[in-house]
PDB file of C-alpha atoms and ligand atoms in Angstrom:
ATOM      1  CA  MET A   1       0.000   0.000   0.000  1.00 88.00           C
ATOM      2  CA  LYS A   2       1.259   3.493  -0.881  1.00 93.00           C
ATOM      3  CA  ARG A   3       2.133   5.870   1.962  1.00 97.00           C
ATOM      4  CA  ALA A   4       0.886   9.469   2.203  1.00 97.00           C
ATOM      5  CA  LEU A   5       3.156  12.213   0.915  1.00 97.00           C
ATOM      6  CA  SER A   6       2.982  16.021   1.175  1.00 98.00           C
ATOM      7  CA  ILE A   7       4.898  18.136  -1.304  1.00 98.00           C
ATOM      8  CA  TYR A   8       6.073  21.702  -0.743  1.00 98.00           C
ATOM      9  CA  ILE A   9       7.064  23.713  -3.806  1.00 98.00           C
ATOM     10  CA  HIS A  10       8.968  26.962  -3.267  1.00 98.00           C
ATOM     11  CA  ILE A  11       8.567  29.800  -5.757  1.00 98.00           C
ATOM     12  CA  PRO A  12      11.111  32.415  -4.650  1.00 98.00           C
ATOM     13  CA  PHE A  13       9.858  35.371  -6.702  1.00 98.00           C
ATOM     14  CA  CYS A  14       8.046  38.528  -5.597  1.00 97.00           C
ATOM     15  CA  VAL A  15       7.048  41.757  -7.299  1.00 96.00           C
ATOM     16  CA  LYS A  16       9.203  43.633  -4.786  1.00 95.00           C
ATOM     17  CA  LYS A  17      10.833  42.850  -1.441  1.00 96.00           C
ATOM     18  CA  CYS A  18       8.723  43.808   1.608  1.00 94.00           C
ATOM     19  CA  ALA A  19      10.448  45.862   4.311  1.00 91.00           C
ATOM     20  CA  TYR A  20      10.411  43.088   6.963  1.00 93.00           C
ATOM     21  CA  CYS A  21      10.944  39.991   4.826  1.00 95.00           C
ATOM     22  CA  ASP A  22      13.509  37.311   5.697  1.00 93.00           C
ATOM     23  CA  PHE A  23      12.117  34.670   3.341  1.00 93.00           C
ATOM     24  CA  LEU A  24      14.089  33.369   0.389  1.00 93.00           C
ATOM     25  CA  SER A  25      12.459  35.641  -2.186  1.00 96.00           C
ATOM     26  CA  ALA A  26      13.316  38.425  -4.622  1.00 96.00           C
ATOM     27  CA  PRO A  27      12.091  40.043  -7.819  1.00 97.00           C
ATOM     28  CA  ALA A  28      13.322  38.376 -11.020  1.00 97.00           C
ATOM     29  CA  SER A  29      12.886  38.747 -14.770  1.00 97.00           C
ATOM     30  CA  PRO A  30      10.347  36.576 -16.647  1.00 97.00           C
ATOM     31  CA  GLU A  31      13.318  34.727 -18.223  1.00 97.00           C
ATOM     32  CA  ILE A  32      14.784  33.790 -14.820  1.00 98.00           C
ATOM     33  CA  GLN A  33      11.335  32.745 -13.594  1.00 98.00           C
ATOM     34  CA  GLU A  34      10.865  30.522 -16.627  1.00 98.00           C
ATOM     35  CA  GLN A  35      14.298  28.922 -16.164  1.00 98.00           C
ATOM     36  CA  TYR A  36      13.515  28.259 -12.505  1.00 98.00           C
ATOM     37  CA  LEU A  37      10.161  26.643 -13.296  1.00 98.00           C
ATOM     38  CA  HIS A  38      11.811  24.411 -15.910  1.00 98.00           C
ATOM     39  CA  MET A  39      14.472  23.342 -13.373  1.00 98.00           C
ATOM     40  CA  LEU A  40      11.692  22.684 -10.887  1.00 97.00           C
ATOM     41  CA  MET A  41       9.933  20.384 -13.370  1.00 98.00           C
ATOM     42  CA  GLN A  42      13.217  18.578 -13.921  1.00 98.00           C
ATOM     43  CA  GLU A  43      13.558  18.088 -10.162  1.00 98.00           C
ATOM     44  CA  ILE A  44       9.951  16.843  -9.945  1.00 98.00           C
ATOM     45  CA  ARG A  45      10.833  14.154 -12.506  1.00 98.00           C
ATOM     46  CA  GLN A  46      14.005  13.220 -10.615  1.00 98.00           C
ATOM     47  CA  LYS A  47      12.195  12.954  -7.273  1.00 97.00           C
ATOM     48  CA  ALA A  48       9.324  11.036  -8.850  1.00 97.00           C
ATOM     49  CA  ALA A  49      11.779   8.421 -10.128  1.00 97.00           C
ATOM     50  CA  ILE A  50      12.666   7.746  -6.465  1.00 96.00           C
ATOM     51  CA  TYR A  51       9.371   8.244  -4.627  1.00 96.00           C
ATOM     52  CA  ALA A  52       6.392   7.953  -6.991  1.00 96.00           C
ATOM     53  CA  ASP A  53       6.034   4.144  -6.666  1.00 96.00           C
ATOM     54  CA  LYS A  54       5.923   4.228  -2.874  1.00 97.00           C
ATOM     55  CA  TYR A  55       3.763   7.269  -2.157  1.00 98.00           C
ATOM     56  CA  ILE A  56       0.410   8.857  -2.895  1.00 97.00           C
ATOM     57  CA  VAL A  57       0.364  12.658  -2.736  1.00 98.00           C
ATOM     58  CA  LYS A  58      -2.246  13.923  -0.275  1.00 98.00           C
ATOM     59  CA  THR A  59      -1.319  17.605  -0.158  1.00 98.00           C
ATOM     60  CA  ILE A  60       0.642  20.026  -2.288  1.00 98.00           C
ATOM     61  CA  PHE A  61       1.571  23.476  -0.976  1.00 98.00           C
ATOM     62  CA  ILE A  62       2.927  26.035  -3.428  1.00 98.00           C
ATOM     63  CA  GLY A  63       4.544  28.755  -1.334  1.00 97.00           C
ATOM     64  CA  GLY A  64       7.085  31.517  -1.644  1.00 94.00           C
ATOM     65  CA  GLY A  65       7.823  34.199  -2.347  1.00 95.00           C
ATOM     66  CA  THR A  66       4.703  34.988  -4.266  1.00 97.00           C
ATOM     67  CA  PRO A  67       3.794  32.023  -6.489  1.00 98.00           C
ATOM     68  CA  THR A  68       0.974  34.069  -8.015  1.00 98.00           C
ATOM     69  CA  ALA A  69       3.537  36.595  -9.308  1.00 97.00           C
ATOM     70  CA  VAL A  70       4.735  34.131 -11.966  1.00 97.00           C
ATOM     71  CA  SER A  71       2.835  33.372 -15.158  1.00 96.00           C
ATOM     72  CA  ALA A  72      -0.216  31.187 -14.530  1.00 97.00           C
ATOM     73  CA  GLU A  73       0.598  29.162 -17.674  1.00 97.00           C
ATOM     74  CA  LEU A  74       4.016  28.209 -16.314  1.00 96.00           C
ATOM     75  CA  LEU A  75       2.680  27.448 -12.880  1.00 97.00           C
ATOM     76  CA  CYS A  76      -0.137  25.265 -14.225  1.00 97.00           C
ATOM     77  CA  CYS A  77       2.393  23.488 -16.453  1.00 97.00           C
ATOM     78  CA  MET A  78       4.386  22.634 -13.315  1.00 98.00           C
ATOM     79  CA  ILE A  79       1.243  21.289 -11.597  1.00 97.00           C
ATOM     80  CA  GLU A  80       0.485  19.135 -14.661  1.00 97.00           C
ATOM     81  CA  GLU A  81       4.008  17.732 -14.371  1.00 98.00           C
ATOM     82  CA  LEU A  82       3.294  16.803 -10.751  1.00 97.00           C
ATOM     83  CA  TYR A  83       0.106  15.010 -11.857  1.00 97.00           C
ATOM     84  CA  ARG A  84       1.993  13.210 -14.625  1.00 97.00           C
ATOM     85  CA  GLN A  85       4.816  12.056 -12.363  1.00 98.00           C
ATOM     86  CA  PHE A  86       3.043  11.248  -9.070  1.00 98.00           C
ATOM     87  CA  SER A  87      -0.252   9.642  -8.019  1.00 97.00           C
ATOM     88  CA  VAL A  88      -2.147  12.575  -6.560  1.00 97.00           C
ATOM     89  CA  ASP A  89      -5.196  11.885  -4.378  1.00 96.00           C
ATOM     90  CA  LYS A  90      -8.263  13.383  -6.118  1.00 90.00           C
ATOM     91  CA  ALA A  91      -9.602  14.452  -2.714  1.00 94.00           C
ATOM     92  CA  GLY A  92      -6.269  15.988  -1.735  1.00 96.00           C
ATOM     93  CA  GLU A  93      -5.613  19.605  -0.846  1.00 98.00           C
ATOM     94  CA  ILE A  94      -3.653  21.731  -3.284  1.00 98.00           C
ATOM     95  CA  SER A  95      -2.858  25.185  -1.900  1.00 98.00           C
ATOM     96  CA  ILE A  96      -1.203  28.243  -3.313  1.00 98.00           C
ATOM     97  CA  GLU A  97       0.019  31.361  -1.540  1.00 98.00           C
ATOM     98  CA  CYS A  98      -1.464  34.388  -3.222  1.00 97.00           C
ATOM     99  CA  ASN A  99      -0.849  38.090  -2.767  1.00 96.00           C
ATOM    100  CA  PRO A 100      -3.419  40.747  -3.705  1.00 96.00           C
ATOM    101  CA  GLY A 101      -2.180  42.749  -6.667  1.00 93.00           C
ATOM    102  CA  THR A 102      -0.738  39.665  -8.413  1.00 96.00           C
ATOM    103  CA  VAL A 103      -3.913  37.843  -9.500  1.00 96.00           C
ATOM    104  CA  ASP A 104      -6.940  38.563 -11.636  1.00 96.00           C
ATOM    105  CA  ALA A 105     -10.102  36.601 -12.472  1.00 97.00           C
ATOM    106  CA  CYS A 106      -8.398  34.848 -15.390  1.00 97.00           C
ATOM    107  CA  LYS A 107      -5.449  33.583 -13.282  1.00 97.00           C
ATOM    108  CA  LEU A 108      -7.764  32.372 -10.520  1.00 98.00           C
ATOM    109  CA  ILE A 109      -9.878  30.410 -12.994  1.00 98.00           C
ATOM    110  CA  GLN A 110      -6.710  28.840 -14.449  1.00 98.00           C
ATOM    111  CA  TYR A 111      -5.626  27.765 -10.942  1.00 98.00           C
ATOM    112  CA  ARG A 112      -8.999  26.131 -10.273  1.00 97.00           C
ATOM    113  CA  LYS A 113      -8.856  24.307 -13.605  1.00 97.00           C
ATOM    114  CA  ALA A 114      -5.349  23.059 -12.712  1.00 97.00           C
ATOM    115  CA  GLY A 115      -6.744  21.498  -9.527  1.00 97.00           C
ATOM    116  CA  ILE A 116      -5.740  24.098  -6.937  1.00 98.00           C
ATOM    117  CA  ASN A 117      -8.515  24.043  -4.314  1.00 98.00           C
ATOM    118  CA  ARG A 118      -7.201  26.251  -1.505  1.00 98.00           C
ATOM    119  CA  LEU A 119      -5.883  29.821  -1.494  1.00 98.00           C
ATOM    120  CA  SER A 120      -3.750  31.381   1.218  1.00 98.00           C
ATOM    121  CA  ILE A 121      -4.066  35.137   0.768  1.00 98.00           C
ATOM    122  CA  GLY A 122      -1.484  37.438   2.365  1.00 97.00           C
ATOM    123  CA  LEU A 123      -3.669  40.264   3.636  1.00 98.00           C
ATOM    124  CA  GLN A 124      -1.540  41.059   6.768  1.00 97.00           C
ATOM    125  CA  SER A 125      -3.729  44.031   7.799  1.00 97.00           C
ATOM    126  CA  THR A 126      -6.893  45.807   6.710  1.00 98.00           C
ATOM    127  CA  LEU A 127      -5.221  49.178   7.426  1.00 97.00           C
ATOM    128  CA  ASP A 128      -3.487  50.744   4.442  1.00 97.00           C
ATOM    129  CA  ARG A 129      -1.277  52.740   6.830  1.00 96.00           C
ATOM    130  CA  LEU A 130       0.228  49.474   8.181  1.00 97.00           C
ATOM    131  CA  LEU A 131       0.427  47.884   4.739  1.00 97.00           C
ATOM    132  CA  ARG A 132       2.544  50.859   3.615  1.00 96.00           C
ATOM    133  CA  ILE A 133       4.889  50.454   6.622  1.00 95.00           C
ATOM    134  CA  LEU A 134       5.318  46.783   5.719  1.00 96.00           C
ATOM    135  CA  GLY A 135       6.124  47.722   2.119  1.00 96.00           C
ATOM    136  CA  ARG A 136       3.318  45.541   0.762  1.00 96.00           C
ATOM    137  CA  ILE A 137       2.273  46.143  -2.851  1.00 96.00           C
ATOM    138  CA  HIS A 138      -1.472  46.005  -2.123  1.00 97.00           C
ATOM    139  CA  ASN A 139      -4.078  48.014  -0.253  1.00 97.00           C
ATOM    140  CA  TYR A 140      -7.201  46.690   1.510  1.00 97.00           C
ATOM    141  CA  GLU A 141      -9.418  47.494  -1.463  1.00 97.00           C
ATOM    142  CA  GLN A 142      -7.266  45.245  -3.688  1.00 97.00           C
ATOM    143  CA  PHE A 143      -7.533  42.438  -1.149  1.00 98.00           C
ATOM    144  CA  LEU A 144     -11.351  42.709  -1.226  1.00 97.00           C
ATOM    145  CA  GLU A 145     -11.281  42.552  -5.018  1.00 97.00           C
ATOM    146  CA  THR A 146      -9.006  39.475  -4.941  1.00 97.00           C
ATOM    147  CA  PHE A 147     -11.226  37.758  -2.371  1.00 98.00           C
ATOM    148  CA  LYS A 148     -14.382  38.452  -4.406  1.00 98.00           C
ATOM    149  CA  GLU A 149     -12.774  37.148  -7.603  1.00 98.00           C
ATOM    150  CA  ALA A 150     -11.513  34.056  -5.762  1.00 98.00           C
ATOM    151  CA  ARG A 151     -15.036  33.227  -4.574  1.00 98.00           C
ATOM    152  CA  LYS A 152     -16.361  33.778  -8.107  1.00 98.00           C
ATOM    153  CA  ALA A 153     -13.691  31.440  -9.499  1.00 98.00           C
ATOM    154  CA  GLY A 154     -14.979  28.729  -7.136  1.00 97.00           C
ATOM    155  CA  PHE A 155     -12.537  28.829  -4.210  1.00 98.00           C
ATOM    156  CA  ASP A 156     -14.465  27.841  -1.084  1.00 97.00           C
ATOM    157  CA  ASN A 157     -11.366  27.145   1.012  1.00 98.00           C
ATOM    158  CA  ILE A 158      -9.489  30.392   1.642  1.00 98.00           C
ATOM    159  CA  ASN A 159      -6.940  31.133   4.335  1.00 96.00           C
ATOM    160  CA  ILE A 160      -6.030  34.721   5.194  1.00 97.00           C
ATOM    161  CA  ASP A 161      -2.629  35.650   6.667  1.00 97.00           C
ATOM    162  CA  LEU A 162      -2.616  38.449   9.238  1.00 98.00           C
ATOM    163  CA  MET A 163       0.219  40.044  11.210  1.00 97.00           C
ATOM    164  CA  SER A 164       0.130  41.272  14.793  1.00 96.00           C
ATOM    165  CA  GLY A 165       2.586  43.250  16.926  1.00 96.00           C
ATOM    166  CA  LEU A 166       3.437  45.633  14.074  1.00 95.00           C
ATOM    167  CA  PRO A 167       5.042  49.036  14.787  1.00 93.00           C
ATOM    168  CA  GLY A 168       2.225  51.534  15.306  1.00 93.00           C
ATOM    169  CA  GLN A 169      -0.460  48.817  15.504  1.00 97.00           C
ATOM    170  CA  SER A 170      -2.730  49.240  18.527  1.00 97.00           C
ATOM    171  CA  LEU A 171      -4.890  46.537  20.071  1.00 97.00           C
ATOM    172  CA  ALA A 172      -7.934  48.372  18.657  1.00 97.00           C
ATOM    173  CA  ASP A 173      -6.350  48.273  15.167  1.00 97.00           C
ATOM    174  CA  TYR A 174      -5.890  44.528  15.417  1.00 97.00           C
ATOM    175  CA  ARG A 175      -9.424  43.984  16.775  1.00 97.00           C
ATOM    176  CA  ASN A 176     -10.834  46.011  13.867  1.00 95.00           C
ATOM    177  CA  THR A 177      -8.846  43.943  11.383  1.00 96.00           C
ATOM    178  CA  LEU A 178     -10.132  40.706  12.933  1.00 97.00           C
ATOM    179  CA  GLN A 179     -13.701  41.997  12.878  1.00 97.00           C
ATOM    180  CA  GLN A 180     -13.448  43.046   9.237  1.00 96.00           C
ATOM    181  CA  VAL A 181     -12.033  39.680   8.257  1.00 95.00           C
ATOM    182  CA  LEU A 182     -14.777  37.850  10.143  1.00 94.00           C
TER     183      LEU A 182
HETATM  184  S1  SF4 B   1       5.397  39.081  -0.481  1.00 95.76           S
HETATM  185 FE1  SF4 B   1       6.007  37.683   1.201  1.00 95.76          FE
HETATM  186  S2  SF4 B   1       7.820  36.605   0.448  1.00 95.76           S
HETATM  187 FE2  SF4 B   1       7.497  38.378  -0.909  1.00 95.76          FE
HETATM  188  S3  SF4 B   1       8.835  39.976  -0.099  1.00 95.76           S
HETATM  189 FE3  SF4 B   1       6.778  40.262   0.839  1.00 95.76          FE
HETATM  190  S4  SF4 B   1       6.835  39.062   2.749  1.00 95.76           S
HETATM  191 FE4  SF4 B   1       8.586  38.417   1.501  1.00 95.76          FE
END
C-alpha cells in the first residue's frame, strides 16, 4: 500500500521585497522565472523516479515568495508535471500562496482548472497605513477585489494571513482587522 506524501514547492519570486521579509524571495525577470520553473519540473521528474512508486500525494503546498507573481501558464504546467509524475489523491488539498495585486479573475480560474482548491491570501492588515509600513504592494481594497474574484472562481477554502505586533499597531487596530475579516 502506498504511503501518504505532502509536497512543498517553493517559488522564490516577488514583485518587490517587503520591508520586513527574511524569506528566500526576490524580484526576477520573466526569463529567470521561466528557467527556474523548468528546473523545478526537472527536479519533480528526478524525485518522482525515487518516490512515486511508494507514495500517494495527499497535499501540495505552493509557497514563496509569491507564487501568483509568476505566469499562470508556467505554474499550471508545473502542476500538470506533478500530476503526470506522481499519483495525486483526487480528494487531496492543493494550496497556493497568493498576494493581492498579483492575480486577476483569469489567473484564478486557471488555478482552479489546474486542480488548486485552496488559497492562502497574504492580507496582513486591513489598514493601508500598516500595509505601507510593511512595504506591501497592495491596499485593503485590492484584497477585497481578490477575495471576491476568488469566490467567483470557485474557491471555497481560503486562508487569510494576518500580522500582529506591528510598529504603530494598537490593540484596537488589530481587533478592527479581525472583525473586518470575520
Ligand atoms: S510578499 Fe512575502 S515573500 Fe514576498 S517579499 Fe513580501 S513578505 Fe517576503
